[in-house]
XYZ file of C-alpha atoms in Angstrom:
461
model
C 26.292 127.518 65.441
C 25.578 130.549 63.883
C 27.138 130.782 60.455
C 29.754 133.395 60.294
C 28.553 136.508 57.737
C 30.866 136.109 54.322
C 30.669 137.689 50.526
C 27.132 137.848 48.445
C 29.700 136.913 45.559
C 32.493 134.997 44.432
C 36.194 136.952 42.415
C 36.367 136.191 39.207
C 39.274 138.623 38.268
C 42.087 140.156 40.996
C 43.776 143.212 39.800
C 47.404 142.464 41.459
C 48.581 145.675 44.169
C 52.101 146.724 45.304
C 53.029 147.046 48.384
C 56.399 150.248 49.213
C 58.083 151.061 51.742
C 58.245 154.786 53.748
C 60.851 156.220 52.487
C 58.947 155.837 48.801
C 56.242 157.060 50.316
C 57.729 160.083 52.456
C 59.340 160.510 48.599
C 55.997 160.700 46.556
C 53.828 162.623 49.001
C 56.526 165.433 49.424
C 56.476 165.740 45.491
C 52.301 165.619 46.034
C 53.143 168.592 47.641
C 51.455 166.482 50.594
C 48.247 166.551 48.737
C 46.641 162.652 48.226
C 44.710 163.533 45.231
C 47.406 164.200 43.353
C 49.629 160.636 43.967
C 49.894 157.688 41.696
C 47.928 154.513 41.459
C 50.716 152.683 41.319
C 51.969 154.912 44.581
C 48.353 153.261 46.875
C 48.907 149.963 48.468
C 44.491 150.287 50.052
C 42.712 153.288 47.771
C 40.123 155.070 49.924
C 40.023 158.087 48.726
C 36.951 157.709 47.524
C 33.754 155.072 46.930
C 32.741 157.317 43.119
C 33.755 155.554 40.025
C 35.834 152.975 42.296
C 33.039 149.711 42.337
C 33.738 146.333 40.802
C 31.146 145.766 37.798
C 29.532 142.238 38.137
C 29.332 139.574 35.444
C 25.990 141.177 34.236
C 27.319 144.851 33.643
C 30.200 143.237 31.971
C 27.876 141.652 29.404
C 25.353 144.828 28.819
C 28.287 146.613 28.308
C 29.001 144.495 24.347
C 25.209 145.213 23.382
C 25.918 149.096 23.661
C 24.270 151.109 21.195
C 26.440 154.067 20.271
C 23.979 155.674 18.624
C 24.581 159.601 18.929
C 20.660 160.775 18.819
C 17.921 157.807 19.845
C 20.327 155.473 21.361
C 18.255 151.915 23.023
C 21.353 152.023 25.581
C 19.407 155.823 26.782
C 16.018 153.797 26.363
C 17.167 151.090 28.572
C 18.046 153.270 31.025
C 15.103 155.231 31.429
C 12.789 152.469 31.917
C 15.696 151.619 34.454
C 15.196 155.066 36.091
C 12.061 155.429 36.217
C 10.812 152.008 37.162
C 12.845 152.330 40.664
C 12.116 156.172 40.981
C 8.794 155.638 39.386
C 10.659 160.183 37.641
C 9.453 160.354 34.353
C 11.916 162.639 32.848
C 15.469 161.895 32.274
C 18.350 163.355 31.596
C 21.448 161.379 31.611
C 25.517 163.033 32.480
C 28.914 162.303 32.676
C 28.272 162.364 36.626
C 27.020 163.552 39.655
C 28.893 167.275 39.603
C 27.700 167.428 35.373
C 24.355 167.044 37.030
C 24.287 169.952 39.155
C 25.855 171.574 37.460
C 22.985 171.318 34.390
C 20.456 172.303 36.961
C 22.195 174.763 38.437
C 23.044 176.547 35.392
C 18.724 176.456 35.141
C 18.399 177.406 38.404
C 20.432 179.368 40.412
C 20.885 182.968 40.236
C 23.574 184.852 41.976
C 22.611 186.033 45.785
C 20.686 182.825 46.024
C 19.855 180.458 48.576
C 19.364 176.984 48.865
C 18.477 174.833 52.247
C 20.032 171.451 52.815
C 21.699 169.147 55.505
C 25.252 169.446 54.775
C 26.398 169.917 51.786
C 29.392 167.696 49.831
C 31.979 169.897 48.111
C 30.170 169.614 44.225
C 27.361 171.088 45.337
C 28.364 173.384 47.738
C 30.777 174.898 45.117
C 28.127 175.063 41.926
C 26.907 177.523 44.305
C 28.924 179.403 45.843
C 30.433 179.519 42.101
C 26.874 181.430 41.174
C 27.371 183.458 43.999
C 24.458 181.805 46.287
C 23.999 180.575 49.406
C 24.445 176.778 51.329
C 22.758 176.929 53.845
C 23.167 174.110 56.091
C 20.514 172.714 58.159
C 21.412 169.274 59.336
C 20.260 168.433 62.853
C 22.591 169.060 66.148
C 23.746 165.841 67.206
C 26.044 164.649 63.926
C 28.416 166.995 65.505
C 28.406 164.612 68.288
C 30.650 161.545 66.743
C 30.367 159.573 70.024
C 27.081 159.629 69.850
C 24.613 156.750 68.795
C 21.469 158.283 66.399
C 20.045 155.535 63.333
C 19.159 158.642 61.836
C 21.943 161.080 62.461
C 21.755 162.363 58.554
C 18.496 163.995 59.365
C 17.494 167.603 57.961
C 16.314 169.709 61.131
C 12.806 170.603 60.114
C 12.661 173.954 62.749
C 16.379 174.647 60.612
C 14.604 174.084 57.682
C 10.806 176.463 57.964
C 14.006 178.920 59.572
C 14.985 179.225 56.160
C 12.121 178.808 54.567
C 9.843 181.197 56.934
C 12.745 184.530 56.471
C 13.753 183.917 52.477
C 11.229 184.205 49.896
C 10.408 181.548 47.847
C 11.765 183.276 45.159
C 14.865 182.770 46.334
C 15.475 179.683 46.444
C 15.546 177.903 43.902
C 15.458 174.432 46.222
C 15.937 173.081 49.469
C 18.946 169.852 49.134
C 18.221 166.964 50.849
C 21.683 164.480 50.165
C 20.618 160.665 50.854
C 23.090 159.229 52.431
C 24.753 162.294 54.357
C 28.128 162.523 53.343
C 29.168 165.361 54.474
C 27.986 163.819 57.991
C 30.529 160.056 58.068
C 27.353 158.804 55.115
C 24.873 159.341 57.794
C 20.727 158.471 56.636
C 18.248 160.144 56.310
C 14.729 158.934 57.671
C 11.827 157.971 55.988
C 10.025 160.712 58.077
C 12.671 163.267 57.289
C 12.262 162.718 53.668
C 8.498 163.275 54.102
C 8.604 166.542 56.917
C 10.871 167.699 54.609
C 8.664 167.441 51.715
C 5.567 168.931 53.708
C 7.656 172.703 54.283
C 8.498 172.881 50.739
C 5.012 171.421 49.881
C 4.291 174.393 52.222
C 6.310 177.388 51.283
C 6.138 176.643 47.774
C 9.579 175.428 46.554
C 10.905 171.962 45.107
C 13.369 169.239 46.805
C 15.623 168.382 44.809
C 16.653 164.719 46.675
C 21.044 163.705 46.030
C 20.878 160.884 45.226
C 24.740 159.412 44.884
C 23.518 157.128 47.762
C 19.771 156.297 47.824
C 20.494 151.913 47.786
C 21.895 152.504 50.728
C 20.454 155.214 52.420
C 17.365 152.924 51.690
C 18.892 149.974 53.164
C 18.933 151.739 56.505
C 15.607 152.896 56.429
C 14.558 148.481 56.398
C 16.801 147.956 58.981
C 16.289 150.729 61.679
C 12.705 153.065 60.682
C 9.699 151.200 62.281
C 7.630 150.078 59.851
C 9.546 149.581 56.572
C 10.983 145.789 58.094
C 8.805 143.859 55.643
C 9.071 146.613 52.639
C 11.313 145.602 49.571
C 14.280 148.454 49.039
C 12.467 148.890 45.678
C 9.604 149.988 47.930
C 11.198 151.894 50.101
C 13.277 153.730 47.195
C 9.918 154.378 45.427
C 7.868 156.107 48.475
C 11.631 158.220 48.978
C 11.021 159.577 45.272
C 7.475 160.102 46.050
C 8.138 162.660 48.252
C 11.034 164.799 45.059
C 10.557 167.304 42.422
C 14.019 166.098 40.880
C 17.436 164.535 41.937
C 20.984 164.975 41.000
C 22.529 161.772 40.706
C 26.357 160.432 40.575
C 25.814 157.609 39.054
C 29.483 156.423 40.477
C 28.087 154.904 43.795
C 24.763 153.189 43.812
C 24.945 152.983 40.225
C 28.154 150.448 40.729
C 30.045 151.907 37.466
C 33.407 153.788 37.054
C 31.284 156.624 35.350
C 28.414 158.763 34.762
C 25.009 160.245 36.294
C 21.484 161.365 35.423
C 19.166 164.272 36.192
C 15.740 162.591 36.720
C 12.108 164.662 37.141
C 8.962 164.620 38.753
C 7.732 167.883 35.424
C 8.188 167.726 32.303
C 8.686 171.544 32.364
C 11.563 171.549 34.610
C 13.153 169.494 32.526
C 12.948 171.800 29.344
C 14.554 174.058 31.737
C 17.422 171.949 31.856
C 18.094 170.944 28.357
C 20.147 173.472 26.569
C 22.759 173.358 29.388
C 22.662 169.659 28.774
C 23.128 169.782 25.354
C 25.588 173.027 25.813
C 27.831 171.257 28.321
C 27.159 167.495 28.097
C 25.593 166.371 24.614
C 22.995 165.255 23.337
C 19.601 164.583 25.417
C 20.345 161.081 24.697
C 24.216 160.935 25.347
C 24.775 163.384 27.689
C 28.412 163.104 27.728
C 27.856 159.328 28.696
C 28.678 156.214 25.409
C 25.584 153.339 24.739
C 27.252 150.763 26.394
C 28.305 152.843 30.350
C 24.229 153.420 30.183
C 23.354 149.967 29.795
C 25.885 149.283 32.588
C 24.205 151.572 34.516
C 21.087 150.460 34.048
C 21.487 146.913 35.678
C 23.933 148.500 37.859
C 20.503 150.418 39.101
C 19.347 147.650 39.976
C 21.346 145.531 41.453
C 22.129 148.520 43.982
C 19.125 147.366 45.447
C 20.000 143.463 45.724
C 18.946 143.542 49.985
C 21.889 140.659 50.440
C 24.306 143.362 48.217
C 23.012 145.727 50.462
C 23.981 143.655 53.308
C 27.614 142.637 52.708
C 28.580 146.691 51.646
C 27.484 147.855 54.323
C 28.628 145.085 56.572
C 32.457 145.269 55.303
C 32.035 149.046 56.670
C 31.149 148.051 59.507
C 33.347 144.980 60.113
C 35.733 147.980 60.392
C 34.113 149.738 62.366
C 34.080 146.927 65.015
C 38.196 146.741 64.831
C 38.170 150.385 65.804
C 35.883 150.002 68.144
C 38.285 146.900 69.606
C 41.115 149.681 69.644
C 39.685 152.849 71.263
C 39.913 155.261 67.254
C 37.693 157.917 67.431
C 34.740 157.756 64.777
C 31.045 159.364 63.514
C 29.625 157.364 65.402
C 27.407 154.535 64.237
C 29.184 153.725 61.608
C 27.770 155.375 58.241
C 26.917 153.700 54.824
C 30.543 153.631 52.635
C 32.992 155.073 55.020
C 34.126 155.341 58.374
C 34.010 158.973 59.400
C 37.650 159.053 61.789
C 37.525 161.881 64.723
C 40.752 163.003 64.067
C 39.938 166.334 66.054
C 39.899 164.021 68.601
C 42.998 162.082 68.234
C 45.686 164.848 67.197
C 44.259 167.121 69.949
C 47.951 169.380 69.849
C 47.370 170.256 67.134
C 45.775 173.750 66.037
C 42.824 174.121 63.957
C 44.606 176.057 61.566
C 47.238 173.220 60.954
C 44.718 170.745 58.860
C 43.791 168.087 61.093
C 42.007 165.262 59.367
C 44.765 166.400 56.651
C 47.813 166.031 58.952
C 46.281 162.058 59.882
C 45.055 161.488 56.689
C 49.163 161.994 55.482
C 51.207 160.315 58.293
C 48.406 156.886 57.905
C 49.590 157.085 53.563
C 53.137 157.127 55.327
C 52.519 153.903 58.095
C 50.965 151.976 55.660
C 50.558 153.465 52.011
C 46.478 153.933 52.221
C 44.795 156.871 50.741
C 41.519 158.338 52.813
C 40.874 162.008 52.294
C 40.431 164.586 54.335
C 36.766 166.092 55.320
C 36.736 169.081 57.183
C 38.559 172.402 56.475
C 40.511 171.973 53.370
C 36.971 170.789 52.231
C 34.868 173.462 53.381
C 36.772 175.744 51.491
C 36.879 179.854 52.054
C 34.673 182.161 53.186
C 33.461 183.100 49.574
C 33.696 187.294 51.367
C 35.697 187.676 54.019
C 37.929 185.068 52.044
C 39.038 182.957 55.781
C 39.150 180.090 56.226
C 36.078 178.143 56.933
C 36.829 175.617 60.443
C 33.375 173.528 60.708
C 32.702 171.183 63.107
C 34.072 167.652 61.841
C 37.348 167.708 61.239
C 36.951 164.240 59.774
C 38.935 161.854 58.033
C 36.989 159.467 55.823
C 37.559 155.936 54.603
C 35.427 155.170 52.214
C 35.456 151.389 51.073
C 35.129 150.291 46.924
C 32.278 148.119 46.346
C 32.874 144.356 46.251
C 36.826 145.340 45.763
C 38.966 144.879 48.937
C 38.096 141.488 51.653
C 38.247 141.620 55.193
C 41.739 141.127 55.163
C 42.076 144.519 53.759
C 40.190 146.548 56.803
C 42.411 144.205 59.104
C 45.409 145.723 57.018
C 43.636 149.315 57.434
C 42.409 149.115 60.831
C 46.454 148.043 62.318
C 47.897 150.661 60.543
C 45.803 153.436 61.632
C 46.233 152.116 65.191
C 49.579 152.194 64.898
C 48.955 156.319 64.368
C 46.873 156.573 66.603
C 49.365 154.902 69.791
C 52.109 157.544 68.890
C 49.321 161.351 68.377
C 51.291 162.494 70.929
C 54.382 162.530 68.965
C 52.556 164.507 66.204
C 52.550 168.197 66.673
C 52.607 170.052 63.860
C 50.661 169.984 60.557
C 50.594 171.586 57.485
C 49.773 174.927 55.937
C 48.615 176.026 52.279
C 51.570 177.419 50.360
C 48.749 177.342 46.535
C 44.877 176.982 46.222
C 42.020 177.386 43.798
C 39.589 179.447 45.064
C 36.640 176.718 44.561
C 36.786 173.253 45.735
C 40.318 174.089 46.291
C 41.212 170.276 48.184
C 41.028 168.968 44.804
C 44.332 170.474 43.356
C 45.556 172.054 46.489
C 49.804 172.577 47.359
C 51.145 172.514 51.282
C 54.031 172.332 53.434
C 54.540 171.279 57.006
C 54.403 173.118 59.161
C 58.230 173.441 60.957
C 58.449 172.954 65.077
C 59.578 175.597 67.169
């Protein structure tokens, strides 16, 4: 008999969860202006808003916290972190930051000017926000197949090399400070990028004299997919694969709250010392001194350990296996999602579910609210609200994909929780024909509006 799937860890501590009533949830979401970010965490039963900073640290990470060096300058914790990053990536020059968007802010302050162009594979919200805030342009060069949620191909997060070369040809190198390659591709559904594609992007960057920036929040998950799906990598370790990935990079940004398995933290790493030096002033201005950069020593210690743990194959099999398990339950119920299942989340296809709802009423956000009302589950819209308005016309942008992301926290929930999520989503799916009104915006910020947006229900005519 084949042995069943089981987690690669055991639980030492638990946190109690509160199950609310539908009446309570109706009151709370209305008070939150139908923005799930505005909900108090105690009002949420299963929190799938994000996998960022929500993971459970290991016993060894907690032990490392007790040895944190809180010196303002030259802390041993920084050198432990730097050594861990160098061991994994081969990149020698490191600037810590308090999280990923801070790393973007430091780097883009140094390299991005008004009128610049940064092509990439579906820039995520903070990346695009930092680019457009500087009056530069984020150009999406993701492969077209990523917009077909029913299509099953192994590397749906890839950059379209033809599109990328068209951009590089049509703009002088001085107007393209970097190509941004995100692994895994979050906006497209947590989809991985192949090594062949990473290599191809790197070759185009060298050909046109442009730097390659790898947005690395989920680098270990991407390496797992390369190992399990790409020819020639089955016998390589995750660390060997990661080393090859970064051999093609000029610099990297990292939100360590994902594959660093910590609650706070991030960093920049560079191949060239001169690139790091361009960023040092902004690092000191925005984050703190160069050897702590917005992080406590204890957090750098935990991150140094977490980066190593994230590359453990058994851990990754458990982590990605749980996402695949949730996908298998949705398959049973016939619920459409971005296929194949991604590394950190399931991305439910709201367009295919709420077919009676016009795009102007925000299908994915409506589905997110309905799932919260049904079961106290908090997901996040990856669609028109996140896409923001066009910076020039101020018209709403309606992306090809309108998705509800259900992000799975690392080492936190059991498969019983996944069963609950799938059942709640099935209940919403079964009554989808009755959902005929969505939401309109009553208040929004000019950039990255989805975090604080306020909405009201559209009245049914």
